[in-house]
Short mmCIF file of C-alpha atoms and ligand atoms in Angstrom, two decimals:
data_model
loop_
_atom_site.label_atom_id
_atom_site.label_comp_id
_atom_site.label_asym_id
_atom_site.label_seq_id
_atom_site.Cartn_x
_atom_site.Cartn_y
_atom_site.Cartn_z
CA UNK P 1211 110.38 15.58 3.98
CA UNK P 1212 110.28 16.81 7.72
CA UNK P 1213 113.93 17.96 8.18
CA UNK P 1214 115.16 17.69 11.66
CA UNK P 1215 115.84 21.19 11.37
CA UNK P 1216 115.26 23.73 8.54
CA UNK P 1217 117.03 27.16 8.21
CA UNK P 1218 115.65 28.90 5.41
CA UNK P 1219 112.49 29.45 7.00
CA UNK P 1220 114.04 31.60 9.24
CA UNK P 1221 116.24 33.49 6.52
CA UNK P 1222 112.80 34.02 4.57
CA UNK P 1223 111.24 35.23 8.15
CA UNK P 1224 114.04 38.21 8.06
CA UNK P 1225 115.02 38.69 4.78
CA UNK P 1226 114.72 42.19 3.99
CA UNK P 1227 116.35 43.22 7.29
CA UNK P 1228 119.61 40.24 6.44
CA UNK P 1229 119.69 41.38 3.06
CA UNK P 1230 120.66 44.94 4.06
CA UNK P 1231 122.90 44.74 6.77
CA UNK P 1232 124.60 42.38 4.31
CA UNK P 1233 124.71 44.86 1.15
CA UNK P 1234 125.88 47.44 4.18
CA UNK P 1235 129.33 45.00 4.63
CA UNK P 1236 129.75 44.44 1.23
CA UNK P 1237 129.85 48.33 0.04
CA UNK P 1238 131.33 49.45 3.17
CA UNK P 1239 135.28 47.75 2.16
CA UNK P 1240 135.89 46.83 5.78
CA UNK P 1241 135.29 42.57 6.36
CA UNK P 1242 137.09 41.54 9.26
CA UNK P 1243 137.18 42.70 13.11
CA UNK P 1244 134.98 46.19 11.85
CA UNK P 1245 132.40 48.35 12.97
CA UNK P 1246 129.75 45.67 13.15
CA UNK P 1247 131.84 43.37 15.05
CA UNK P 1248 132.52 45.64 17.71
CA UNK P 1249 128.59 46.79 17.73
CA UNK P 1250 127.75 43.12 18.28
CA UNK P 1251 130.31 42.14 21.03
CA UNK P 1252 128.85 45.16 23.18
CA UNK P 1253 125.15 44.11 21.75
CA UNK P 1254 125.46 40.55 22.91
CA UNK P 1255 127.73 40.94 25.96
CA UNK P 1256 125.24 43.35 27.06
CA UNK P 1257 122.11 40.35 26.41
CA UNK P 1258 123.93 38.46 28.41
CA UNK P 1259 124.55 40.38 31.21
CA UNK P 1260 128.29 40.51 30.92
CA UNK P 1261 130.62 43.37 30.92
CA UNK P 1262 133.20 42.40 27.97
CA UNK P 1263 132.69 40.03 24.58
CA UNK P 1264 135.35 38.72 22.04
CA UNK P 1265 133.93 37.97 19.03
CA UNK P 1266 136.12 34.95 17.36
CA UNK P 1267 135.84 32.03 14.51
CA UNK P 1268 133.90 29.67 16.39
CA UNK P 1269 132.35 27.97 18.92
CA UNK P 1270 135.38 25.78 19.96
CA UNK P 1271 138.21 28.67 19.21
CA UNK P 1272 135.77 30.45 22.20
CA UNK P 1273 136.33 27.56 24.29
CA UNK P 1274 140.54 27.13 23.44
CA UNK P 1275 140.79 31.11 24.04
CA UNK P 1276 139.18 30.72 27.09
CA UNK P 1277 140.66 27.65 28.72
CA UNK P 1278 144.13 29.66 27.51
CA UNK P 1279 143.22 32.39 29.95
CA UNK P 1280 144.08 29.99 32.84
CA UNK P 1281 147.65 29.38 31.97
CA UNK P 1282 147.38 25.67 32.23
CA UNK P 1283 150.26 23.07 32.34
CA UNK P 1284 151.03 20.04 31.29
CA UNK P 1285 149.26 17.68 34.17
CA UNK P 1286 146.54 20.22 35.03
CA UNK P 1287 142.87 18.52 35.61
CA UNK P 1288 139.90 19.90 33.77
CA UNK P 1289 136.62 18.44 34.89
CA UNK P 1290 133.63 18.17 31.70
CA UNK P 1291 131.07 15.87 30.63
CA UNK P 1292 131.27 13.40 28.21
CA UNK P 1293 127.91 14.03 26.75
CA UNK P 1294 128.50 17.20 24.49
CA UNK P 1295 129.96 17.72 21.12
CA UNK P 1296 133.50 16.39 20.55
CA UNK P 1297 134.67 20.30 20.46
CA UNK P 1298 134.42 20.74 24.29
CA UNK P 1299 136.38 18.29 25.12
CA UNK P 1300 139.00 18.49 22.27
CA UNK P 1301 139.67 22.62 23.36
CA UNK P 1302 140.52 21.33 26.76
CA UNK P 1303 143.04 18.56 25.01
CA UNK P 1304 144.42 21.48 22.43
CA UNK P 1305 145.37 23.25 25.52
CA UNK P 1306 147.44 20.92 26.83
CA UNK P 1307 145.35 20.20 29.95
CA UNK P 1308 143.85 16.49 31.07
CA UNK P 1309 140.07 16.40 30.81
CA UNK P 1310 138.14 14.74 33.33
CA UNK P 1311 134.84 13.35 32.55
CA UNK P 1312 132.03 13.06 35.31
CA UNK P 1313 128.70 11.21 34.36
CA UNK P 1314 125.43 12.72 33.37
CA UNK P 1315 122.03 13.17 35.34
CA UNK P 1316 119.83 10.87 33.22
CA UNK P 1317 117.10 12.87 33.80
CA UNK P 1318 118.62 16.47 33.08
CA UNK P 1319 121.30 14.82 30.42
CA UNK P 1320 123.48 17.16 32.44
CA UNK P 1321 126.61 17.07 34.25
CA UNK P 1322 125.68 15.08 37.14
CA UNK P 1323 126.71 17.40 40.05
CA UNK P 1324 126.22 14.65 42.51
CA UNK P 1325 129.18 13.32 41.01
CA UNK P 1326 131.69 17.12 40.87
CA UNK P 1327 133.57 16.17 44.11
CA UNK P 1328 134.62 12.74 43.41
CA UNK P 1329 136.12 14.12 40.49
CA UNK P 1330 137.86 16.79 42.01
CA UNK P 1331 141.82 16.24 43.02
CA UNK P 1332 144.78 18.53 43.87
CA UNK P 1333 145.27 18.95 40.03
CA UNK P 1334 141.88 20.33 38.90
CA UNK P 1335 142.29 23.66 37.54
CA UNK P 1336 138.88 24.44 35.89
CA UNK P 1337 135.62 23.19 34.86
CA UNK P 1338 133.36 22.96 31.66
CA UNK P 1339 129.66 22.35 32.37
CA UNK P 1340 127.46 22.24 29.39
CA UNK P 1341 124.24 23.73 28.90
CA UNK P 1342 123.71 20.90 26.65
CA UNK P 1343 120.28 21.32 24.50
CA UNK P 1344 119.59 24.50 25.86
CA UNK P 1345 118.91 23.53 29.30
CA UNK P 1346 120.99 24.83 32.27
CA UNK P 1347 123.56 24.03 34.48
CA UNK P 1348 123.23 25.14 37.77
CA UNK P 1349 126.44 27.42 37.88
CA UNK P 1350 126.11 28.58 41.42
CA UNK P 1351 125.55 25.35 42.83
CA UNK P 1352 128.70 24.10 40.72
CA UNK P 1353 130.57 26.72 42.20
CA UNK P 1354 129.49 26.03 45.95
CA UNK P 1355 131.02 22.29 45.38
CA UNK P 1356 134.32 23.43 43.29
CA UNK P 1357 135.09 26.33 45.82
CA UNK P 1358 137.00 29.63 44.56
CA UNK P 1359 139.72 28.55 43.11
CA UNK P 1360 138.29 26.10 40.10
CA UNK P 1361 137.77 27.84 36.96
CA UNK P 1362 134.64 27.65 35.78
CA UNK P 1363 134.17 27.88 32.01
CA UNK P 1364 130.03 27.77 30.74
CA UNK P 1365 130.26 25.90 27.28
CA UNK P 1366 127.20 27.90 25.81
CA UNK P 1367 127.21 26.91 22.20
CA UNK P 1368 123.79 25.70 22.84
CA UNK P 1369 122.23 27.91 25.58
CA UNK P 1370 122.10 31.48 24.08
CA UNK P 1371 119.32 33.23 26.04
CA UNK P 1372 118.56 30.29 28.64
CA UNK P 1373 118.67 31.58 32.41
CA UNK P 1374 118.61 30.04 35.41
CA UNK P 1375 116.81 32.16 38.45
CA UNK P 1376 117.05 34.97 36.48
CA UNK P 1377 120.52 34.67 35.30
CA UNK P 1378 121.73 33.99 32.04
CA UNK P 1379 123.57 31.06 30.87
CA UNK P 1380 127.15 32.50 30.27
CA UNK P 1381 127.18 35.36 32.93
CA UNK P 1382 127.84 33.17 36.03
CA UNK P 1383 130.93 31.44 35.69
CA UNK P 1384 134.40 33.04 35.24
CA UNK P 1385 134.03 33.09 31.50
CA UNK P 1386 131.53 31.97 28.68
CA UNK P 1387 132.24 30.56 25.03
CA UNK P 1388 129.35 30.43 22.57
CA UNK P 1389 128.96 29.39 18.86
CA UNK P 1390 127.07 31.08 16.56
CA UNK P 1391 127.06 28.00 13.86
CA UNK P 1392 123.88 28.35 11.50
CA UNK P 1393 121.90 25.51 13.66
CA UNK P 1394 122.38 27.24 17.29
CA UNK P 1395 119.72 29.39 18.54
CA UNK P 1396 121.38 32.52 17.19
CA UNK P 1397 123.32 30.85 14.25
CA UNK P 1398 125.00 33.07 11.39
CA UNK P 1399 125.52 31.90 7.52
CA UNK P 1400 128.91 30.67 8.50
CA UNK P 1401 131.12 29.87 11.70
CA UNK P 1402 131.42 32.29 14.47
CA UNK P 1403 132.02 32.38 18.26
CA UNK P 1404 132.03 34.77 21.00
CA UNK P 1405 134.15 34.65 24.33
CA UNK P 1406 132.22 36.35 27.05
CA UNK P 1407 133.77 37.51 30.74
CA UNK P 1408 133.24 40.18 33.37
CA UNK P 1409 136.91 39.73 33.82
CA UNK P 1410 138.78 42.16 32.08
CA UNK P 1411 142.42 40.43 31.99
CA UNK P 1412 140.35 37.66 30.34
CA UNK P 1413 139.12 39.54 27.53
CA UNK P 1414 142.04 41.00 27.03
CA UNK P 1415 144.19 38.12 26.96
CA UNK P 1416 141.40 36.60 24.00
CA UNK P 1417 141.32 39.97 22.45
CA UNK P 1418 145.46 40.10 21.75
CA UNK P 1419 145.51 36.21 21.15
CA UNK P 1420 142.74 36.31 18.33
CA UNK P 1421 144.83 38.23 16.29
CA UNK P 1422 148.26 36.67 17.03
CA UNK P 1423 149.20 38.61 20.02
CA UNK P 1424 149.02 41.79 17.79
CA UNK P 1425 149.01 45.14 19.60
CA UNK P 1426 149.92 47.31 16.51
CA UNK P 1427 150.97 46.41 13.02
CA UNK P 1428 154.43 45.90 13.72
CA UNK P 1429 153.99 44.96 17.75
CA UNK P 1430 153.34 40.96 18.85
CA UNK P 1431 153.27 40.96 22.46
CA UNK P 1432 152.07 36.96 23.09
CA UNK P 1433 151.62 34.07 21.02
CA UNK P 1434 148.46 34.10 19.64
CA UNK P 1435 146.48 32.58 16.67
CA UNK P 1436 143.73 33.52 13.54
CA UNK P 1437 140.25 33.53 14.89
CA UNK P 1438 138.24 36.46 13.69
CA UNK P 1439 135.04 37.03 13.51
CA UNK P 1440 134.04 38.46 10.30
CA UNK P 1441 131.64 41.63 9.03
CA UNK P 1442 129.33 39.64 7.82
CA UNK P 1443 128.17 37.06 10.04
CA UNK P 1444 128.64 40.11 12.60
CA UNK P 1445 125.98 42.05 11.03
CA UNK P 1446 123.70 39.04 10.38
CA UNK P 1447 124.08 38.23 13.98
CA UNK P 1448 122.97 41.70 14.98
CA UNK P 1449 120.01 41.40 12.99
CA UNK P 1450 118.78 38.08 14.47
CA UNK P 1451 120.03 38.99 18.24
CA UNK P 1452 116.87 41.30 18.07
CA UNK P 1453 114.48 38.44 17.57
CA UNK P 1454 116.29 36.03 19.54
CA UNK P 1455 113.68 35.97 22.38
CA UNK P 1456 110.68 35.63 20.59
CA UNK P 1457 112.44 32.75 18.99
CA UNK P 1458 113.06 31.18 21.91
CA UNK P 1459 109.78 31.69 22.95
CA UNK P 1460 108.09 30.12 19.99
CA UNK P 1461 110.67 27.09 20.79
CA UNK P 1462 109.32 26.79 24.17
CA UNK P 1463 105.94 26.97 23.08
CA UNK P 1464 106.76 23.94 20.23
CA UNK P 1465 108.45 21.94 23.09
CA UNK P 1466 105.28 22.12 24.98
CA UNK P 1467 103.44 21.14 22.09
CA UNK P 1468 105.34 17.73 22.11
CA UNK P 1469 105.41 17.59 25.97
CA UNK P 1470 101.24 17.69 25.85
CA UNK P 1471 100.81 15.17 22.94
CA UNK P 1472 103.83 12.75 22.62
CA UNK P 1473 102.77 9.56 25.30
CA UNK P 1474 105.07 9.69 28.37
CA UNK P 1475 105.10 6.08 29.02
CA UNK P 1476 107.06 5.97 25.88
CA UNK P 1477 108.78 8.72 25.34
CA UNK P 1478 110.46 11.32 27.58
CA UNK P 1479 111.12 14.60 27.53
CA UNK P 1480 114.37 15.94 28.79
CA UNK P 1481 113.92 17.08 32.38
CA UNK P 1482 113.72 21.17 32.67
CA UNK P 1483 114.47 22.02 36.50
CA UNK P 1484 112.34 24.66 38.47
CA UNK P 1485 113.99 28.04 37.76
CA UNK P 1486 115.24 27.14 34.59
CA UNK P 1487 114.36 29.40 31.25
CA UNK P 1488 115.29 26.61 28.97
CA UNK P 1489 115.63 27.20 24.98
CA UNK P 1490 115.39 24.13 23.74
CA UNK P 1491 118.31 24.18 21.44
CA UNK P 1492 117.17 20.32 19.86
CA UNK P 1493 114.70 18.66 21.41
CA UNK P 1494 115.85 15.09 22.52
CA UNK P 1495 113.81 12.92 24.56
CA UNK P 1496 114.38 9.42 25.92
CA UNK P 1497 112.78 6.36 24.63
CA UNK P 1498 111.97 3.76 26.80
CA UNK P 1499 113.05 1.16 24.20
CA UNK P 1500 113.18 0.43 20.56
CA UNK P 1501 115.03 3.95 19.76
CA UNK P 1502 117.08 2.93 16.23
CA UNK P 1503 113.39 1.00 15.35
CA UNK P 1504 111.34 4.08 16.10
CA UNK P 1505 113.92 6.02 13.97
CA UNK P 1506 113.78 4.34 10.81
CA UNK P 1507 109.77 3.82 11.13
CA UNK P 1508 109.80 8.11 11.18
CA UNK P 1509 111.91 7.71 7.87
CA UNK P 1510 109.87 5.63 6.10
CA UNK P 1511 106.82 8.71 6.95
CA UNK P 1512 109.29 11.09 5.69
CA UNK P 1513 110.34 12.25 9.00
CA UNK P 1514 114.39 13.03 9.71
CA UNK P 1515 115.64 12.39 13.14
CA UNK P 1516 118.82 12.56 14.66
CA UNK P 1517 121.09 11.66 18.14
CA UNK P 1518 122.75 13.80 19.79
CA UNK P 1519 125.68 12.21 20.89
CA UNK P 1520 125.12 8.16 19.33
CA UNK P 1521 129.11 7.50 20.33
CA UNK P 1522 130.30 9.15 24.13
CA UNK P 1523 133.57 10.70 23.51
CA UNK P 1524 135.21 8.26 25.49
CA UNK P 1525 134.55 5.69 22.88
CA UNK P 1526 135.84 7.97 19.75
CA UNK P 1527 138.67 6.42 18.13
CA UNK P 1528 140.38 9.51 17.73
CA UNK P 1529 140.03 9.91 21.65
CA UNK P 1530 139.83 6.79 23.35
CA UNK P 1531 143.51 6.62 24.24
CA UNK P 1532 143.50 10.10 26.11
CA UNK P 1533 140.81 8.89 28.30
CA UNK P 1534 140.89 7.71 32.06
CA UNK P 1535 140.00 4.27 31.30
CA UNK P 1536 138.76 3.85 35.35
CA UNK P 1537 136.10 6.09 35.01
CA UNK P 1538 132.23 4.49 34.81
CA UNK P 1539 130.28 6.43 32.83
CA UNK P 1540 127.19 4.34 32.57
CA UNK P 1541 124.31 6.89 32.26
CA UNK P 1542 126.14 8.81 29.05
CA UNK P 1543 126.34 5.04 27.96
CA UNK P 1544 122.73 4.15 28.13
CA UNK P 1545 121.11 8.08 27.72
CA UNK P 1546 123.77 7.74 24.07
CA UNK P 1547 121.59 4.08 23.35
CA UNK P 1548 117.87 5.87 23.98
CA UNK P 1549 118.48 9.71 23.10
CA UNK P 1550 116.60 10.54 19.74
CA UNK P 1551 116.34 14.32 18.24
CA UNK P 1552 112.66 15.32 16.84
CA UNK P 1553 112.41 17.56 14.18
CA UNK P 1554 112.65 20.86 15.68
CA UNK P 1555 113.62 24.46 14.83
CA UNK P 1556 111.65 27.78 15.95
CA UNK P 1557 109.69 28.34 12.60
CA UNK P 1558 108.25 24.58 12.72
CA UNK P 1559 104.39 24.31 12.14
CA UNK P 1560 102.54 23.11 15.22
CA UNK P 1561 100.56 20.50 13.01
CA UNK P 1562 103.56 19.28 11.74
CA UNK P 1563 104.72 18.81 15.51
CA UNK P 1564 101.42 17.08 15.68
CA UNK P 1565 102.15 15.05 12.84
CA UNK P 1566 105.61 13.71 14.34
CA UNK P 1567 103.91 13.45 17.86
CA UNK P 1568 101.29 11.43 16.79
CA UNK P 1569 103.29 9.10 14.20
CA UNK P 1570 105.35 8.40 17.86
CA UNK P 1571 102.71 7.22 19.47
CA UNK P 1572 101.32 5.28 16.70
CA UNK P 1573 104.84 3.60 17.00
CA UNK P 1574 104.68 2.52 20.08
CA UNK P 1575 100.91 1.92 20.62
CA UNK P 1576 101.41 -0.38 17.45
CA UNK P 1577 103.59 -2.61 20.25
CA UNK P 1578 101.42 -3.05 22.77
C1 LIG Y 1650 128.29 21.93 23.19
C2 LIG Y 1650 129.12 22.49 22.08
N1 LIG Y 1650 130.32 23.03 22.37
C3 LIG Y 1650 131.09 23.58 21.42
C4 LIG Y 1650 130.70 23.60 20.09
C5 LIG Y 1650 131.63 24.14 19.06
O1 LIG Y 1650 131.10 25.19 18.32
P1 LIG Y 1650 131.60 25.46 16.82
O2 LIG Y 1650 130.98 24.43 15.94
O3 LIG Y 1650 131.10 26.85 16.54
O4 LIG Y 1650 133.09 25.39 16.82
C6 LIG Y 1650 129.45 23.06 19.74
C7 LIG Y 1650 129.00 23.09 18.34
O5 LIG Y 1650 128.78 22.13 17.69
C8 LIG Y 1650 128.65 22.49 20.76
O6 LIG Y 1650 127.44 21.97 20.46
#
């Protein structure tokens, strides 16, 4: 079987190096919020180009510590897209605040910035762009059409290491939340997260909250909750933060691979800007037609894809109810019908990318 995406590879890749800094944890008595958590919060923060990281459970506690930093209220507007994973917009929901969804480029499968000040009223308070599949949002222009006083939050759970003009995703908005879940680009064995700001306040305010409020054993001084990142995946994380561009490299190399041989009349690629370092988180194209046919032909040759996001939020049953039912958001609608995932992950074999390609256009050429 061609998995979509397979992560021992990469464990085999880095073994000996994993296997230590685990044994290191496990002898050294100290699990939670220890030395290697602190190592990799400066580590990272300092990748990113940002002066402070809190290192947390996950990907969405990142985004719900962050959007707390802005002292919402009940009412308060928060602008996002409605292409991303359910968790970005169900931190802006936990929070109390009303999320806003504006429609996607179809091109870019990002938020559509065309479309930022229609959205924007008295009552916006912030705003969640997505670096959605390791492409980027471009964060200054978003900030030259939201003005000062919007919040911007970079949801980065997919972007680690992707820059735009030099700058990297999650050092040019107010405040960043990644995820290190075992698929993302730096993934640990287990869930993990990272808040990162230059704004000190900020990081404090996640730092006290991630440990309910907690200034000393005996001292609460704000409400907070349980999101800790642990030793482990810490030390893991350090580990694989050292090879996290050349892994990105190799994915940009693989995505070219596709780019030369899959047939663009068919099938196409999503659309990397000028300036953009992209990472390629999952590579997800567009078909022209015939997407759920094309998937289950790649089955039958053994080959697993996947879509990234079949259902838009606004149609989740779960959701549909907290969701401004005036808003059009035909593109998300038709990119959800066409989007399909290859099989991707950095330690892929170019003929097996070959292999996929090729099986693609066999597909399609079939038709004609
Ligand atoms: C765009 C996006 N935001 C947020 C998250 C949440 O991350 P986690 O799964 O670590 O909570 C994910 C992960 O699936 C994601 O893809």
């Amino acid at each position: 079987m061609i998995w979509r995406c397979d992560l021992v590879p990469q464990y085999e890749a880095y073994q000996d190096e994993i296997n230590e800094a685990i044994q290191r944890v496990l002898r050294s008595g100290r699990y939670v919020l220890g030395e290697n958590v602190a190592a990799f919060e400066e580590e990272f923060a300092s990748y990113i180009g940002c002066q402070c990281g809190v290192g947390v459970n996950s990907g969405t506690d990142a985004l719900m510590l962050a959007l707390w930093c802005f002292n919402l209220q009940k009412g308060d507007e928060v602008i996002t897209t409605p292409f991303t994973a359910i968790p970005t917009y169900s931190a802006i929901r936990h929070v109390g605040a009303t999320p806003v969804f504006v429609d996607v480029d179809p091109a870019t499968f990002l938020m559509d910035l065309k479309q930022v000040e229609k959205a924007l009223t008295a009552k916006t308070r912030a705003i969640v762009p997505v670096h959605l599949f390791g492409n980027v949002v471009d964060i200054e222009k978003l900030r030259e059409i939201v003005g000062p006083d919007v919040f911007i939050l970079e949801d980065c759970a997919q972007s680690h290491g992707a820059s735009i003009r030099g700058k990297m995703s999650g050092s040019i908005g107010d405040i960043a939340a990644f995820s290190f879940y075992p698929t993302k680009n730096l993934g640990g064995y287990g869930d993990g997260g990272m808040v990162l700001t230059n704004c000190k306040d900020f990081a404090e305010m996640v730092r006290l909250r991630r440990m309910y409020g907690m200034i000393n054993k005996d001292e609460f001084i704000t409400d907070g909750i349980n999101s800790r990142l642990d030793e482990l995946q810490a030390a893991i994380l350090r580990v694989k933060l050292r090879y996290l561009d050349q892994m990105n490299r190799r994915r940009q190399e693989l995505a070219t691979i596709y780019e030369n041989l899959l047939d663009d009349s068919f099938i196409k690629p999503q659309l990397v800007k000028d300036g953009v370092n992209a990472v390629y988180h999952v590579y997800s194209t567009l078909c022209t037609e015939r997407r759920d046919e094309l998937m289950m032909y790649l089955e039958g040759k053994n080959i697993q894809t996947n879509v990234y996001y079949p259902m838009p939020l606004s149609q989740q049953r779960g959701y549909k109810n907290t969701f401004q039912t005036s808003v059009e958001l035909p593109v998300t609608a038709e990119v959800s019908k066409r989007i399909i995932a290859l099989p991707f992950y950095s330690e892929i074999s170019a003929e097996t990318l070959a292999f996929v390609a090729n099986s693609i256009n066999e597909f399609y050429h079939r038709m004609i």
